[in-house]
Amino acid sequence: MNSTRLLYTTLIFCFAAAVIFSIYFYFQSQRYAAKVEEAMPTESSLPTYHFALIGEEMDHDYWRLVGEGAKDTEAQYDVLVEYGGPRRSNPEEQLKLLDIAIKSKVDGIMVQALNDDFLPMIEKAVNQGIPVITIDTDAPESPRSAYIGTDNYAAGQLAGRTLVEDTEGEATVGIITGSFDNAHHRLRVEGFQDVVEGEEGIEIVAIEESNITRVVAEEKAYTMLNEKPDITALYGTSALDGIGMAAAAESLEMVEDLYMINFDTLEENLQLVEQEKIDALIDQKPYEMGYRSVELMLDILKGQPVQDVYHTEASIVHKENIDQYKAQASEVP
Ligand code: BGC
């Protein structure tokens, strides 16, 4: 074979190979494009409704349950619930998330309305045609469509009545509250105060804020018990207050002398009740709040009438009824 023939043969071979490879890659790319298209959600495979749920703290068992309740509705209804919130309590960040949800034009917003700063943002959502439901903490003077959560004033009264009964009407009380600014904590304190004020043998001698953290709750309870050694009972309005109060009482070797009542049946709080370090807990229904908030939002969007307020149950857990409580709680997630 002379060199010219060899060159032509090589060129023809290269050309044929290029054609075969082009054809092969063309069909491969077509198959890939078809696969991508198949995987892409089509208009009809997207949920009909996209909701935003904005809570106080992602890194918290109470809010984990609220989120779980809301997300579980996705299996039953044609909805997508985007659940978010600051990692640790941070009202400014919560407001930012609310603004983002409005700008994203979600179909409905469920939000914990911590304080008056939330009013303009709720108004903004509603003015843009996005219905808002308040959850856990209400803002009745806002244009929200409904509230779902504990009746926080009544729950404070329940705490007060329980303390009166358990202490037989004789107690010098210190209060640790999550925050002086947050509506629900204020209501829990007010309800409590209104009940115990009528009791001759009961006096509230101190009230401090825990900033919704167990560390600050412990510090405040420790200082309070040191400064006012006549305190015989502590009331905590936020989920982590009891853990802090119990730790302070333990450091001061006062566990046996103190009566303690606080909010929320977090696992750690239940253990403290079993160990007789906390006397009573106020149970709320965070899972139900999350689940029903979505159902409520669907009713609103379908134009069905809804009540202004849906109060979920609050009840008391003592060591005596803790097994019964746990059995019931395991039936509903
Ligand atoms: C309140 C929530 C709060 C949680 C954690 C609960 O008692 O209802 O609003 O985020 O405690 O502090």
Tab-separated table of C-alpha atoms and ligand atoms in Angstrom:
chain	number	residue	atom	x	y	z
A	1	MET	CA	0.000	0.000	0.000
A	2	ASN	CA	1.558	3.270	-0.999
A	3	SER	CA	1.514	6.201	1.393
A	4	THR	CA	-1.272	8.126	-0.440
A	5	ARG	CA	-3.608	5.126	-0.266
A	6	LEU	CA	-2.758	4.647	3.383
A	7	LEU	CA	-3.562	8.272	4.055
A	8	TYR	CA	-6.941	8.026	2.241
A	9	THR	CA	-7.840	4.803	4.025
A	10	THR	CA	-7.021	6.378	7.381
A	11	LEU	CA	-9.055	9.474	6.533
A	12	ILE	CA	-12.052	7.398	5.409
A	13	PHE	CA	-11.782	5.307	8.569
A	14	CYS	CA	-11.641	8.429	10.767
A	15	PHE	CA	-14.595	9.935	8.924
A	16	ALA	CA	-16.663	6.753	9.332
A	17	ALA	CA	-15.751	6.569	13.023
A	18	ALA	CA	-16.736	10.224	13.511
A	19	VAL	CA	-20.092	9.619	11.816
A	20	ILE	CA	-20.764	6.489	13.925
A	21	PHE	CA	-19.826	8.317	17.140
A	22	SER	CA	-21.972	11.325	16.232
A	23	ILE	CA	-24.958	9.095	15.582
A	24	TYR	CA	-24.334	7.215	18.816
A	25	PHE	CA	-24.012	10.418	20.897
A	26	TYR	CA	-27.021	11.952	19.206
A	27	PHE	CA	-29.212	9.017	20.272
A	28	GLN	CA	-27.661	8.971	23.769
A	29	SER	CA	-28.386	12.677	24.239
A	30	GLN	CA	-31.948	12.174	23.020
A	31	ARG	CA	-32.441	9.380	25.555
A	32	TYR	CA	-30.951	11.560	28.323
A	33	ALA	CA	-33.180	14.503	27.415
A	34	ALA	CA	-36.210	12.204	27.513
A	35	LYS	CA	-35.176	10.937	30.943
A	36	VAL	CA	-34.706	14.488	32.296
A	37	GLU	CA	-38.098	15.484	30.942
A	38	GLU	CA	-39.659	12.449	32.568
A	39	ALA	CA	-38.116	13.363	35.899
A	40	MET	CA	-39.177	17.024	35.727
A	41	PRO	CA	-42.421	17.763	37.577
A	42	THR	CA	-45.160	18.613	35.149
A	43	GLU	CA	-47.854	21.141	35.972
A	44	SER	CA	-50.193	18.338	36.944
A	45	SER	CA	-47.689	16.510	39.199
A	46	LEU	CA	-47.074	19.623	41.368
A	47	PRO	CA	-49.224	19.935	44.500
A	48	THR	CA	-52.143	22.315	44.042
A	49	TYR	CA	-51.266	24.347	47.138
A	50	HIS	CA	-47.942	25.567	48.468
A	51	PHE	CA	-48.022	26.725	52.099
A	52	ALA	CA	-45.381	28.252	54.357
A	53	LEU	CA	-45.310	27.409	58.067
A	54	ILE	CA	-43.047	29.642	60.131
A	55	GLY	CA	-42.270	28.650	63.690
A	56	GLU	CA	-40.161	30.028	66.492
A	57	GLU	CA	-37.303	27.523	66.672
A	58	MET	CA	-36.355	24.686	64.370
A	59	ASP	CA	-34.000	23.231	66.963
A	60	HIS	CA	-36.754	22.505	69.482
A	61	ASP	CA	-38.867	19.427	70.196
A	62	TYR	CA	-42.063	21.437	70.548
A	63	TRP	CA	-41.689	22.977	67.077
A	64	ARG	CA	-40.505	19.685	65.614
A	65	LEU	CA	-43.954	18.327	66.493
A	66	VAL	CA	-45.759	21.327	64.993
A	67	GLY	CA	-43.747	20.805	61.790
A	68	GLU	CA	-44.383	17.059	61.740
A	69	GLY	CA	-48.116	17.588	62.078
A	70	ALA	CA	-48.153	20.021	59.158
A	71	LYS	CA	-45.885	17.889	56.937
A	72	ASP	CA	-47.978	14.773	57.606
A	73	THR	CA	-50.911	16.406	55.824
A	74	GLU	CA	-48.979	16.109	52.560
A	75	ALA	CA	-49.806	12.384	52.475
A	76	GLN	CA	-53.514	13.125	52.640
A	77	TYR	CA	-53.989	16.413	50.833
A	78	ASP	CA	-52.662	17.879	47.629
A	79	VAL	CA	-50.345	20.311	49.406
A	80	LEU	CA	-46.698	21.129	49.898
A	81	VAL	CA	-45.844	22.582	53.301
A	82	GLU	CA	-42.586	24.437	53.477
A	83	TYR	CA	-41.714	24.462	57.153
A	84	GLY	CA	-39.070	26.881	58.393
A	85	GLY	CA	-37.945	29.084	61.228
A	86	PRO	CA	-34.849	30.368	62.962
A	87	ARG	CA	-32.653	27.713	64.560
A	88	ARG	CA	-32.927	29.531	67.890
A	89	SER	CA	-35.679	31.986	68.836
A	90	ASN	CA	-35.147	35.147	66.782
A	91	PRO	CA	-38.234	37.256	65.970
A	92	GLU	CA	-36.401	39.387	63.363
A	93	GLU	CA	-35.390	36.296	61.418
A	94	GLN	CA	-38.930	34.977	61.706
A	95	LEU	CA	-40.224	38.227	60.194
A	96	LYS	CA	-37.715	37.942	57.362
A	97	LEU	CA	-38.946	34.428	56.601
A	98	LEU	CA	-42.483	35.748	56.602
A	99	ASP	CA	-41.489	38.400	54.076
A	100	ILE	CA	-39.783	35.783	51.886
A	101	ALA	CA	-42.948	33.645	51.951
A	102	ILE	CA	-45.000	36.673	50.832
A	103	LYS	CA	-42.531	37.459	48.035
A	104	SER	CA	-42.609	33.816	46.939
A	105	LYS	CA	-46.376	34.161	46.535
A	106	VAL	CA	-47.243	31.042	48.510
A	107	ASP	CA	-50.914	30.116	48.682
A	108	GLY	CA	-51.191	30.444	52.456
A	109	ILE	CA	-49.074	31.228	55.513
A	110	MET	CA	-49.218	29.749	59.013
A	111	VAL	CA	-47.163	31.797	61.432
A	112	GLN	CA	-46.582	32.158	65.155
A	113	ALA	CA	-47.341	35.840	65.801
A	114	LEU	CA	-44.967	36.533	68.647
A	115	ASN	CA	-45.597	40.236	69.121
A	116	ASP	CA	-46.956	43.451	67.571
A	117	ASP	CA	-44.075	43.619	65.071
A	118	PHE	CA	-45.830	40.833	63.193
A	119	LEU	CA	-48.956	42.894	62.502
A	120	PRO	CA	-47.694	44.926	59.495
A	121	MET	CA	-46.242	41.820	57.887
A	122	ILE	CA	-49.500	39.865	58.317
A	123	GLU	CA	-51.311	42.852	56.851
A	124	LYS	CA	-48.906	42.868	53.902
A	125	ALA	CA	-49.616	39.184	53.188
A	126	VAL	CA	-53.363	39.624	53.400
A	127	ASN	CA	-53.265	42.741	51.178
A	128	GLN	CA	-51.502	40.642	48.574
A	129	GLY	CA	-54.244	38.038	48.734
A	130	ILE	CA	-52.345	35.480	50.842
A	131	PRO	CA	-54.455	34.208	53.755
A	132	VAL	CA	-52.684	33.951	57.106
A	133	ILE	CA	-53.414	31.674	60.050
A	134	THR	CA	-51.709	32.376	63.352
A	135	ILE	CA	-50.479	29.285	65.166
A	136	ASP	CA	-49.411	28.783	68.814
A	137	THR	CA	-49.512	32.550	69.447
A	138	ASP	CA	-52.313	34.729	68.173
A	139	ALA	CA	-52.516	38.304	66.904
A	140	PRO	CA	-56.282	38.884	67.161
A	141	GLU	CA	-56.009	42.504	66.048
A	142	SER	CA	-54.327	41.509	62.785
A	143	PRO	CA	-56.276	40.638	59.617
A	144	ARG	CA	-55.379	36.916	59.984
A	145	SER	CA	-58.163	34.524	58.974
A	146	ALA	CA	-58.028	32.319	62.074
A	147	TYR	CA	-55.935	31.225	65.061
A	148	ILE	CA	-55.130	27.673	66.023
A	149	GLY	CA	-53.406	26.850	69.288
A	150	THR	CA	-53.672	26.863	73.043
A	151	ASP	CA	-55.894	29.418	74.752
A	152	ASN	CA	-52.838	30.837	76.464
A	153	TYR	CA	-54.748	32.904	79.028
A	154	ALA	CA	-56.887	29.888	80.013
A	155	ALA	CA	-53.765	27.695	80.170
A	156	GLY	CA	-52.212	30.223	82.582
A	157	GLN	CA	-55.373	30.008	84.689
A	158	LEU	CA	-55.160	26.222	84.608
A	159	ALA	CA	-51.572	26.432	85.861
A	160	GLY	CA	-52.734	28.780	88.632
A	161	ARG	CA	-55.596	26.510	89.718
A	162	THR	CA	-53.290	23.490	89.712
A	163	LEU	CA	-50.738	25.275	91.874
A	164	VAL	CA	-53.462	26.361	94.302
A	165	GLU	CA	-54.771	22.802	94.602
A	166	ASP	CA	-51.375	21.107	94.816
A	167	THR	CA	-50.029	23.509	97.457
A	168	GLU	CA	-53.340	23.649	99.320
A	169	GLY	CA	-53.428	27.383	98.770
A	170	GLU	CA	-50.152	28.147	100.542
A	171	ALA	CA	-47.208	29.273	98.396
A	172	THR	CA	-44.705	32.025	97.823
A	173	VAL	CA	-44.227	32.017	94.074
A	174	GLY	CA	-41.465	32.984	91.653
A	175	ILE	CA	-42.231	33.059	87.920
A	176	ILE	CA	-39.798	32.347	85.100
A	177	THR	CA	-41.344	33.456	81.826
A	178	GLY	CA	-39.996	32.918	78.304
A	179	SER	CA	-40.250	36.582	77.392
A	180	PHE	CA	-41.951	39.743	78.660
A	181	ASP	CA	-42.615	40.780	75.038
A	182	ASN	CA	-44.195	37.659	73.623
A	183	ALA	CA	-47.977	37.614	73.615
A	184	HIS	CA	-48.431	33.986	74.668
A	185	HIS	CA	-46.066	34.209	77.631
A	186	ARG	CA	-47.761	37.388	78.794
A	187	LEU	CA	-51.156	35.698	78.626
A	188	ARG	CA	-49.869	32.659	80.524
A	189	VAL	CA	-48.611	34.961	83.274
A	190	GLU	CA	-51.812	37.053	83.325
A	191	GLY	CA	-54.085	34.002	83.549
A	192	PHE	CA	-51.965	32.613	86.380
A	193	GLN	CA	-51.874	35.926	88.257
A	194	ASP	CA	-55.645	36.395	87.945
A	195	VAL	CA	-56.285	33.033	89.585
A	196	VAL	CA	-53.759	33.195	92.411
A	197	GLU	CA	-54.519	36.828	93.251
A	198	GLY	CA	-57.778	35.697	94.812
A	199	GLU	CA	-55.949	33.311	97.132
A	200	GLU	CA	-55.003	34.652	100.512
A	201	GLY	CA	-52.186	32.193	101.113
A	202	ILE	CA	-50.492	32.767	97.766
A	203	GLU	CA	-48.152	35.574	96.847
A	204	ILE	CA	-46.085	36.159	93.710
A	205	VAL	CA	-42.799	37.707	94.806
A	206	ALA	CA	-40.638	37.660	91.674
A	207	ILE	CA	-40.819	37.371	87.909
A	208	GLU	CA	-37.908	37.014	85.486
A	209	GLU	CA	-37.371	36.322	81.775
A	210	SER	CA	-35.556	33.242	80.458
A	211	ASN	CA	-35.199	34.352	76.803
A	212	ILE	CA	-36.612	30.918	75.969
A	213	THR	CA	-33.353	29.194	76.910
A	214	ARG	CA	-32.705	26.642	79.612
A	215	VAL	CA	-29.385	28.296	80.528
A	216	VAL	CA	-30.953	31.674	81.256
A	217	ALA	CA	-33.905	29.966	82.988
A	218	GLU	CA	-31.422	28.229	85.289
A	219	GLU	CA	-29.444	31.430	85.961
A	220	LYS	CA	-32.599	33.438	86.707
A	221	ALA	CA	-34.106	30.755	88.920
A	222	TYR	CA	-30.820	30.338	90.786
A	223	THR	CA	-30.510	34.082	91.491
A	224	MET	CA	-34.198	34.337	92.365
A	225	LEU	CA	-34.027	31.491	94.880
A	226	ASN	CA	-30.899	32.965	96.416
A	227	GLU	CA	-32.335	36.449	96.713
A	228	LYS	CA	-35.737	35.304	97.931
A	229	PRO	CA	-35.212	32.224	100.058
A	230	ASP	CA	-38.857	32.318	101.152
A	231	ILE	CA	-39.946	31.136	97.669
A	232	THR	CA	-41.711	27.787	97.896
A	233	ALA	CA	-42.985	27.409	94.326
A	234	LEU	CA	-41.823	28.168	90.797
A	235	TYR	CA	-43.964	28.564	87.670
A	236	GLY	CA	-42.350	28.413	84.194
A	237	THR	CA	-44.244	29.539	81.097
A	238	SER	CA	-41.933	28.226	78.399
A	239	ALA	CA	-40.942	24.686	77.418
A	240	LEU	CA	-37.342	24.917	78.644
A	241	ASP	CA	-37.991	26.927	81.810
A	242	GLY	CA	-38.764	23.855	83.901
A	243	ILE	CA	-35.481	22.196	82.962
A	244	GLY	CA	-33.603	25.331	84.043
A	245	MET	CA	-35.664	25.699	87.239
A	246	ALA	CA	-35.054	22.070	88.197
A	247	ALA	CA	-31.298	22.440	87.574
A	248	ALA	CA	-31.170	25.555	89.785
A	249	ALA	CA	-33.157	23.846	92.538
A	250	GLU	CA	-30.812	20.882	92.373
A	251	SER	CA	-27.676	23.052	92.670
A	252	LEU	CA	-29.204	24.719	95.728
A	253	GLU	CA	-30.391	21.382	97.135
A	254	MET	CA	-33.936	22.702	97.207
A	255	VAL	CA	-35.691	20.149	94.999
A	256	GLU	CA	-37.607	18.599	97.854
A	257	ASP	CA	-38.737	21.924	99.307
A	258	LEU	CA	-39.982	23.458	96.075
A	259	TYR	CA	-43.194	22.965	94.154
A	260	MET	CA	-42.593	23.353	90.404
A	261	ILE	CA	-45.041	23.645	87.539
A	262	ASN	CA	-44.236	24.547	83.954
A	263	PHE	CA	-45.267	24.303	80.334
A	264	ASP	CA	-44.824	21.493	77.872
A	265	THR	CA	-44.481	17.763	77.929
A	266	LEU	CA	-41.057	17.557	76.300
A	267	GLU	CA	-39.400	14.196	76.941
A	268	GLU	CA	-36.913	15.804	79.341
A	269	ASN	CA	-39.712	17.467	81.303
A	270	LEU	CA	-41.582	14.173	81.591
A	271	GLN	CA	-38.452	12.532	82.980
A	272	LEU	CA	-38.151	15.303	85.561
A	273	VAL	CA	-41.745	14.631	86.628
A	274	GLU	CA	-40.965	10.918	86.964
A	275	GLN	CA	-37.931	11.805	89.079
A	276	GLU	CA	-40.187	14.040	91.203
A	277	LYS	CA	-38.126	17.135	90.410
A	278	ILE	CA	-41.035	18.825	88.605
A	279	ASP	CA	-44.514	18.460	90.106
A	280	ALA	CA	-46.802	19.301	87.205
A	281	LEU	CA	-46.652	20.044	83.469
A	282	ILE	CA	-49.089	21.854	81.226
A	283	ASP	CA	-49.483	19.775	78.081
A	284	GLN	CA	-50.191	21.471	74.750
A	285	LYS	CA	-50.965	19.883	71.402
A	286	PRO	CA	-48.245	20.998	68.971
A	287	TYR	CA	-48.730	18.112	66.499
A	288	GLU	CA	-52.451	18.822	66.252
A	289	MET	CA	-51.791	22.555	65.804
A	290	GLY	CA	-49.590	21.817	62.793
A	291	TYR	CA	-51.914	19.249	61.229
A	292	ARG	CA	-55.130	21.179	61.689
A	293	SER	CA	-53.599	24.468	60.570
A	294	VAL	CA	-53.221	22.978	57.082
A	295	GLU	CA	-56.789	21.643	57.062
A	296	LEU	CA	-57.999	25.039	58.166
A	297	MET	CA	-56.024	26.768	55.439
A	298	LEU	CA	-57.542	24.454	52.838
A	299	ASP	CA	-61.033	25.299	54.087
A	300	ILE	CA	-60.239	28.999	53.809
A	301	LEU	CA	-58.937	28.630	50.250
A	302	LYS	CA	-62.012	26.639	49.266
A	303	GLY	CA	-64.208	29.420	50.608
A	304	GLN	CA	-65.636	27.324	53.428
A	305	PRO	CA	-66.598	29.159	56.618
A	306	VAL	CA	-64.051	28.860	59.427
A	307	GLN	CA	-64.211	29.905	63.052
A	308	ASP	CA	-62.113	32.832	64.195
A	309	VAL	CA	-60.334	30.775	66.841
A	310	TYR	CA	-59.623	27.040	67.238
A	311	HIS	CA	-58.358	26.256	70.681
A	312	THR	CA	-56.436	23.040	71.098
A	313	GLU	CA	-56.574	21.321	74.458
A	314	ALA	CA	-54.287	22.105	77.384
A	315	SER	CA	-54.185	19.689	80.291
A	316	ILE	CA	-52.160	18.841	83.367
A	317	VAL	CA	-49.725	15.973	83.752
A	318	HIS	CA	-48.710	14.884	87.262
A	319	LYS	CA	-46.629	11.868	88.218
A	320	GLU	CA	-49.902	10.098	89.092
A	321	ASN	CA	-51.294	10.302	85.546
A	322	ILE	CA	-48.059	10.205	83.554
A	323	ASP	CA	-48.482	6.597	82.359
A	324	GLN	CA	-51.977	7.332	81.148
A	325	TYR	CA	-50.709	10.485	79.445
A	326	LYS	CA	-47.887	8.602	77.709
A	327	ALA	CA	-50.232	5.862	76.498
A	328	GLN	CA	-52.562	8.448	74.968
A	329	ALA	CA	-49.704	10.458	73.481
A	330	SER	CA	-48.301	7.392	71.742
A	331	GLU	CA	-51.611	6.893	69.881
A	332	VAL	CA	-51.400	10.362	68.333
A	333	PRO	CA	-47.867	11.219	67.149
B	1	BGC	C1	-44.613	27.726	73.381
B	1	BGC	C2	-43.913	27.967	72.087
B	1	BGC	C3	-42.439	28.113	72.309
B	1	BGC	C4	-41.948	26.881	73.015
B	1	BGC	C5	-40.484	26.957	73.277
B	1	BGC	C6	-43.996	26.597	74.127
B	1	BGC	O1	-44.548	26.572	75.393
B	1	BGC	O2	-45.973	27.481	73.174
B	1	BGC	O3	-44.377	29.161	71.543
B	1	BGC	O4	-41.759	28.293	71.110
B	1	BGC	O5	-42.622	26.786	74.262
B	1	BGC	O6	-40.139	27.876	74.184
